[in-house]
Amino acid sequence: MAITFTDEDLVYLDKEQDTQLRSIRQAIDALKVKGDTLFCKKCGHIMQYFTVGDAKLFQCVFCGNRVAEMIKL
């Protein structure tokens, strides 16, 4: 299950933690906008990928979930 932070959660943090969580949220949102990043459907972490021939092989380093996807040429 992915951890989601709302603005209400950030009210109770100190300034340094608030800045770190906002930068993490912005980085993840930027990856989602690019569209070439896949998030694990089991745990919600970002999956690493390797290109092999005409396929991308994705693997979650947190839970070990694996997914293969064909590259459109």
PDB file of C-alpha atoms in Angstrom:
ATOM      1  CA  MET A   1       0.000   0.000   0.000  1.00  0.00           C
ATOM      2  CA  ALA A   2       1.365   3.393  -0.959  1.00  0.00           C
ATOM      3  CA  ILE A   3       1.849   6.080   1.664  1.00  0.00           C
ATOM      4  CA  THR A   4      -0.067   9.252   0.847  1.00  0.00           C
ATOM      5  CA  PHE A   5       0.575  12.579   2.560  1.00  0.00           C
ATOM      6  CA  THR A   6      -2.153  15.202   2.602  1.00  0.00           C
ATOM      7  CA  ASP A   7      -1.714  18.876   3.420  1.00  0.00           C
ATOM      8  CA  GLU A   8      -3.280  18.204   6.841  1.00  0.00           C
ATOM      9  CA  ASP A   9      -0.509  15.703   7.632  1.00  0.00           C
ATOM     10  CA  LEU A  10       2.140  18.281   6.801  1.00  0.00           C
ATOM     11  CA  VAL A  11       0.783  20.767   9.375  1.00  0.00           C
ATOM     12  CA  TYR A  12       2.231  18.743  12.268  1.00  0.00           C
ATOM     13  CA  LEU A  13       5.772  18.449  10.869  1.00  0.00           C
ATOM     14  CA  ASP A  14       8.690  20.764  11.499  1.00  0.00           C
ATOM     15  CA  LYS A  15       9.973  23.034   8.728  1.00  0.00           C
ATOM     16  CA  GLU A  16      12.790  20.714   7.567  1.00  0.00           C
ATOM     17  CA  GLN A  17      10.537  17.645   7.298  1.00  0.00           C
ATOM     18  CA  ASP A  18       7.902  19.745   5.561  1.00  0.00           C
ATOM     19  CA  THR A  19      10.414  20.876   2.941  1.00  0.00           C
ATOM     20  CA  GLN A  20      11.683  17.315   2.378  1.00  0.00           C
ATOM     21  CA  LEU A  21       8.195  15.847   1.944  1.00  0.00           C
ATOM     22  CA  ARG A  22       7.123  18.613  -0.438  1.00  0.00           C
ATOM     23  CA  SER A  23      10.239  18.080  -2.589  1.00  0.00           C
ATOM     24  CA  ILE A  24       9.597  14.309  -2.664  1.00  0.00           C
ATOM     25  CA  ARG A  25       5.974  14.925  -3.681  1.00  0.00           C
ATOM     26  CA  GLN A  26       7.089  17.327  -6.458  1.00  0.00           C
ATOM     27  CA  ALA A  27       9.671  14.823  -7.759  1.00  0.00           C
ATOM     28  CA  ILE A  28       7.094  12.020  -7.901  1.00  0.00           C
ATOM     29  CA  ASP A  29       4.554  14.288  -9.617  1.00  0.00           C
ATOM     30  CA  ALA A  30       7.204  15.233 -12.208  1.00  0.00           C
ATOM     31  CA  LEU A  31       7.868  11.534 -12.909  1.00  0.00           C
ATOM     32  CA  LYS A  32       4.137  10.886 -13.311  1.00  0.00           C
ATOM     33  CA  VAL A  33       3.808  13.749 -15.812  1.00  0.00           C
ATOM     34  CA  LYS A  34       6.673  12.397 -17.954  1.00  0.00           C
ATOM     35  CA  GLY A  35       4.724   9.158 -18.303  1.00  0.00           C
ATOM     36  CA  ASP A  36       7.697   6.826 -18.784  1.00  0.00           C
ATOM     37  CA  THR A  37       7.783   5.783 -15.130  1.00  0.00           C
ATOM     38  CA  LEU A  38       5.796   2.815 -13.859  1.00  0.00           C
ATOM     39  CA  PHE A  39       4.652   2.499 -10.275  1.00  0.00           C
ATOM     40  CA  CYS A  40       4.204  -0.920  -8.647  1.00  0.00           C
ATOM     41  CA  LYS A  41       0.568  -1.969  -8.399  1.00  0.00           C
ATOM     42  CA  LYS A  42       1.272  -3.961  -5.197  1.00  0.00           C
ATOM     43  CA  CYS A  43       3.136  -1.436  -3.053  1.00  0.00           C
ATOM     44  CA  GLY A  44       3.180   1.858  -5.015  1.00  0.00           C
ATOM     45  CA  HIS A  45       6.976   2.240  -5.249  1.00  0.00           C
ATOM     46  CA  ILE A  46       8.760   3.318  -8.440  1.00  0.00           C
ATOM     47  CA  MET A  47       9.869   0.361 -10.543  1.00  0.00           C
ATOM     48  CA  GLN A  48      13.314   0.124 -12.139  1.00  0.00           C
ATOM     49  CA  TYR A  49      13.411  -0.984 -15.764  1.00  0.00           C
ATOM     50  CA  PHE A  50      15.804  -2.662 -18.143  1.00  0.00           C
ATOM     51  CA  THR A  51      15.451  -2.745 -21.923  1.00  0.00           C
ATOM     52  CA  VAL A  52      15.900  -6.151 -23.517  1.00  0.00           C
ATOM     53  CA  GLY A  53      15.255  -6.303 -27.264  1.00  0.00           C
ATOM     54  CA  ASP A  54      11.718  -5.021 -27.914  1.00  0.00           C
ATOM     55  CA  ALA A  55      10.635  -5.183 -24.272  1.00  0.00           C
ATOM     56  CA  LYS A  56      11.034  -3.223 -21.066  1.00  0.00           C
ATOM     57  CA  LEU A  57      11.367  -5.364 -17.966  1.00  0.00           C
ATOM     58  CA  PHE A  58      10.212  -3.570 -14.805  1.00  0.00           C
ATOM     59  CA  GLN A  59      11.107  -4.732 -11.302  1.00  0.00           C
ATOM     60  CA  CYS A  60      10.089  -3.243  -7.972  1.00  0.00           C
ATOM     61  CA  VAL A  61      13.092  -3.137  -5.640  1.00  0.00           C
ATOM     62  CA  PHE A  62      10.805  -3.000  -2.595  1.00  0.00           C
ATOM     63  CA  CYS A  63       8.490  -5.996  -3.069  1.00  0.00           C
ATOM     64  CA  GLY A  64      10.070  -7.796  -6.056  1.00  0.00           C
ATOM     65  CA  ASN A  65       7.022  -7.503  -8.336  1.00  0.00           C
ATOM     66  CA  ARG A  66       7.966  -7.871 -12.029  1.00  0.00           C
ATOM     67  CA  VAL A  67       6.202  -6.646 -15.182  1.00  0.00           C
ATOM     68  CA  ALA A  68       7.169  -6.858 -18.874  1.00  0.00           C
ATOM     69  CA  GLU A  69       6.005  -4.332 -21.465  1.00  0.00           C
ATOM     70  CA  MET A  70       6.524  -4.223 -25.233  1.00  0.00           C
ATOM     71  CA  ILE A  71       8.185  -1.117 -26.683  1.00  0.00           C
ATOM     72  CA  LYS A  72       6.172   0.604 -29.421  1.00  0.00           C
ATOM     73  CA  LEU A  73       8.364   1.399 -32.420  1.00  0.00           C
TER      74      LEU A  73
END
